[in-house]
């Protein structure tokens, strides 16, 4: 029962003794870069979180301000923490956001951290197929990598980023069947459908629900297969779509063929070669 002294100066958390030793953890630890042998190369000051490197840059969060900046692969801060948010690089550009006059504005920087497109947009997506989708004054625009804006063919209620060669524009109707426009990389409406719900292109097909039944259509808007009995689905980019028939889940391919039988109580989409499932 003898008091052997405190370790307040060494750590802020401890674990139980294991034989002769106790582990003391300092929760105020700094973020550091280490080499493959564990040697510390550089301490990153004022850092409360760091994110994956892409294009030789990684985002970091300032402990003092809660804002985000960027470091290079040597741990040097190449952009001071001034952003309220960012996402990963896509087509060589990264979306960043900043609070300007109390409102969040979005723009883009390149792999050197230079501002390529000014932070003036209310929302902004990743660049895909050479285009991003932005909003300004509540209206949607396509924008290229030089910052040139293009008005879409009509005013959409929703406009998605490009995926598998197409953006999807939605015009909501009071009838219950909305108008969906699939837009190619030339910004032309390739085809349109009337449906209760429609979703972006998934590899070579898109899932739609004209009324009560899910259906696959191809990139020309032609029906590929009606998914009879399917009452729910989860989207993926890995070539297999998780679907529920009754109370059981399984997987279909892009042609609508069952590739894994409906046998699971729940499941997640495939990531690489594996998907998590639940049974019993």
XYZ file of C-alpha atoms in Angstrom:
280
model
C 0.000 0.000 0.000
C 2.966 2.327 -0.086
C 2.538 5.412 -2.291
C 5.439 5.363 -4.728
C 4.681 8.741 -6.293
C 2.780 10.065 -9.282
C 3.465 9.833 -12.993
C 1.445 12.886 -13.989
C 4.414 14.294 -15.841
C 4.807 11.104 -17.874
C 1.310 10.279 -19.011
C -2.411 10.835 -18.828
C -3.610 7.217 -18.911
C -2.342 3.931 -17.457
C -3.062 0.215 -17.671
C -2.838 -2.444 -14.965
C 0.497 -3.926 -13.953
C 1.618 -6.984 -15.910
C 4.327 -8.668 -13.830
C 6.776 -5.853 -13.021
C 5.609 -3.083 -15.353
C 2.716 -0.719 -16.015
C 2.041 1.000 -19.337
C 1.695 4.772 -19.247
C 0.115 6.463 -22.273
C 0.448 10.143 -23.095
C -2.802 11.134 -24.811
C -1.363 14.481 -25.847
C 1.109 12.773 -28.167
C 2.284 14.613 -31.293
C 1.841 13.362 -34.842
C 5.147 12.305 -36.408
C 6.460 10.846 -39.630
C 8.481 7.670 -39.159
C 10.580 5.579 -41.532
C 10.309 1.836 -42.059
C 12.489 1.193 -39.017
C 10.339 3.332 -36.731
C 12.771 6.217 -36.491
C 11.080 9.607 -36.174
C 11.762 11.754 -39.217
C 9.743 14.817 -38.297
C 7.234 16.012 -35.714
C 4.218 17.755 -37.227
C 3.440 20.673 -34.963
C -0.095 21.810 -34.134
C -1.641 18.650 -35.566
C -4.807 16.993 -34.254
C -5.253 14.503 -37.081
C -3.666 13.573 -40.387
C -5.141 11.845 -43.391
C -3.962 9.571 -46.182
C -1.380 10.839 -48.633
C -2.463 11.382 -52.235
C -0.407 13.077 -54.932
C 2.368 13.550 -52.300
C 0.061 15.585 -50.039
C -1.893 14.775 -46.904
C -4.481 16.833 -45.111
C -3.991 17.662 -41.454
C -6.218 19.215 -38.797
C -4.963 22.075 -36.668
C -5.255 21.446 -32.946
C -5.564 25.184 -32.262
C -8.207 26.137 -34.826
C -9.879 22.897 -35.945
C -9.235 23.911 -39.575
C -7.491 21.844 -42.252
C -4.234 22.355 -44.121
C -1.779 20.156 -46.033
C 1.677 18.677 -45.549
C 4.026 17.140 -48.101
C 5.645 13.715 -47.844
C 8.458 15.201 -45.767
C 6.013 16.543 -43.190
C 6.479 20.166 -44.216
C 3.357 22.302 -44.132
C 2.835 23.514 -47.664
C -0.629 24.972 -47.003
C -1.463 26.375 -43.584
C -4.712 25.311 -41.924
C -7.362 27.600 -43.404
C -10.003 25.227 -44.798
C -13.151 23.888 -43.151
C -13.162 20.750 -45.309
C -11.633 18.915 -48.267
C -11.857 15.638 -50.149
C -9.361 13.494 -52.040
C -7.797 14.238 -55.390
C -9.796 13.302 -58.472
C -8.555 14.007 -61.997
C -5.680 15.998 -60.451
C -7.823 18.470 -58.478
C -9.136 18.508 -54.911
C -12.235 20.233 -53.615
C -11.631 22.467 -50.594
C -14.093 24.516 -48.569
C -13.740 27.652 -46.483
C -16.008 29.837 -44.357
C -16.330 33.208 -46.106
C -18.535 35.850 -44.481
C -20.201 33.126 -42.437
C -21.045 30.935 -45.456
C -19.288 27.803 -46.695
C -17.740 28.262 -50.137
C -16.040 25.615 -52.274
C -13.260 25.678 -54.847
C -10.377 23.525 -56.092
C -6.616 23.273 -55.605
C -4.036 21.324 -57.608
C -1.384 18.869 -56.410
C 0.949 21.775 -55.589
C -1.635 23.355 -53.325
C -2.317 26.240 -55.662
C -5.881 27.510 -56.004
C -7.032 26.657 -59.508
C -10.736 27.459 -59.180
C -11.798 30.210 -56.739
C -13.783 29.350 -53.619
C -17.116 30.771 -54.723
C -19.456 27.811 -55.011
C -22.127 26.674 -52.551
C -21.574 22.985 -53.351
C -19.017 21.167 -55.489
C -18.397 17.538 -56.473
C -15.289 15.627 -57.507
C -13.994 15.989 -61.045
C -14.923 13.031 -63.252
C -14.825 12.781 -67.056
C -13.219 16.255 -67.032
C -16.211 17.874 -65.314
C -17.386 18.717 -61.806
C -20.887 19.767 -60.762
C -21.182 22.987 -58.737
C -23.960 25.255 -57.503
C -23.943 29.028 -57.523
C -26.972 31.079 -56.434
C -28.803 27.748 -56.005
C -28.382 26.828 -59.701
C -26.414 23.829 -61.001
C -23.509 24.196 -63.443
C -20.918 21.953 -65.002
C -17.383 23.294 -64.610
C -14.167 22.244 -66.350
C -10.645 22.188 -64.892
C -9.979 25.746 -66.015
C -12.992 27.024 -64.123
C -15.216 27.541 -67.168
C -18.888 27.112 -66.304
C -21.416 25.476 -68.614
C -25.149 25.683 -68.058
C -26.959 22.348 -68.245
C -29.641 21.700 -70.838
C -32.386 22.529 -68.346
C -32.840 23.450 -64.687
C -32.556 20.309 -62.568
C -33.656 19.785 -58.994
C -30.735 17.375 -58.496
C -27.579 16.911 -60.582
C -24.972 14.263 -59.734
C -21.270 14.036 -60.487
C -20.211 11.871 -63.426
C -19.978 8.135 -62.946
C -19.301 5.523 -65.634
C -19.556 8.239 -68.268
C -22.816 9.872 -67.203
C -24.215 12.501 -64.874
C -27.826 12.184 -63.752
C -30.193 15.140 -63.686
C -33.545 14.966 -61.901
C -36.647 17.083 -62.421
C -39.207 16.349 -59.722
C -42.851 16.151 -60.756
C -45.944 16.341 -58.583
C -47.402 13.281 -60.350
C -45.083 10.960 -58.403
C -43.114 9.983 -61.520
C -40.030 12.168 -61.877
C -38.096 12.943 -65.045
C -34.541 11.598 -65.099
C -31.964 12.703 -67.686
C -28.733 10.781 -68.289
C -26.098 13.285 -69.469
C -22.942 12.203 -71.320
C -19.467 13.802 -71.190
C -20.380 16.169 -74.046
C -23.058 17.533 -71.660
C -25.862 16.320 -73.926
C -28.902 14.479 -72.571
C -28.299 11.009 -74.019
C -31.707 9.698 -72.924
C -34.397 10.288 -70.339
C -36.976 8.210 -68.485
C -40.032 8.731 -66.318
C -39.772 6.807 -63.067
C -40.488 6.838 -59.362
C -36.744 6.561 -58.718
C -33.670 6.253 -60.905
C -30.028 5.967 -59.978
C -26.644 6.784 -61.591
C -24.984 4.410 -64.052
C -23.427 1.396 -62.328
C -20.711 0.105 -64.679
C -22.811 -0.650 -67.816
C -26.321 -0.382 -66.387
C -28.503 1.781 -64.154
C -31.115 0.713 -61.636
C -34.529 2.332 -61.967
C -37.902 1.878 -60.318
C -40.667 2.941 -62.698
C -43.406 2.329 -60.143
C -43.057 -0.625 -57.796
C -40.548 -2.905 -59.521
C -36.787 -2.468 -59.865
C -35.315 -2.739 -63.351
C -31.919 -2.565 -65.067
C -31.447 -0.332 -68.100
C -28.384 0.029 -70.339
C -26.536 3.172 -71.430
C -29.060 3.693 -74.225
C -32.011 3.678 -71.841
C -33.144 0.231 -72.991
C -34.487 -2.292 -70.501
C -32.018 -5.068 -69.686
C -33.941 -6.994 -67.067
C -36.870 -6.568 -64.692
C -35.829 -7.543 -61.150
C -39.015 -9.277 -60.068
C -39.300 -9.924 -56.341
C -36.489 -7.535 -55.356
C -37.733 -5.135 -52.671
C -34.516 -3.378 -51.635
C -30.922 -2.976 -52.832
C -27.534 -1.537 -51.909
C -25.298 0.093 -54.498
C -21.725 -0.812 -55.291
C -18.970 -0.157 -57.802
C -17.507 -3.657 -57.583
C -19.611 -5.555 -60.139
C -22.043 -7.184 -57.718
C -25.207 -5.532 -56.426
C -26.589 -6.473 -53.000
C -30.340 -7.119 -53.239
C -33.072 -8.263 -50.859
C -35.800 -10.677 -51.831
C -38.377 -11.045 -49.079
C -36.244 -10.961 -45.931
C -33.044 -12.455 -47.352
C -30.090 -10.793 -49.062
C -27.908 -11.969 -51.921
C -26.040 -10.562 -54.926
C -26.722 -10.085 -58.637
C -24.421 -9.063 -61.502
C -24.848 -6.246 -64.028
C -27.056 -8.484 -66.200
C -29.445 -9.136 -63.331
C -28.347 -12.749 -62.834
C -28.154 -14.078 -59.277
C -24.492 -14.819 -58.508
C -24.850 -15.388 -54.749
C -28.178 -16.799 -53.549
C -30.566 -14.883 -51.272
C -29.543 -16.460 -47.968
C -28.216 -13.731 -45.637
C -29.979 -11.744 -42.933
C -27.936 -8.699 -43.934
C -24.905 -7.847 -46.032
C -22.673 -5.035 -47.197
C -21.493 -4.263 -50.714
C -18.310 -5.809 -52.047
C -15.047 -3.964 -51.512
C -12.427 -5.657 -53.633
C -13.018 -9.398 -53.383
C -14.950 -9.459 -50.112
C -18.293 -8.441 -48.644
C -19.405 -8.661 -45.024
C -22.551 -10.712 -44.399
C -24.676 -11.696 -41.385
C -26.399 -15.022 -40.761
C -28.540 -16.230 -37.848
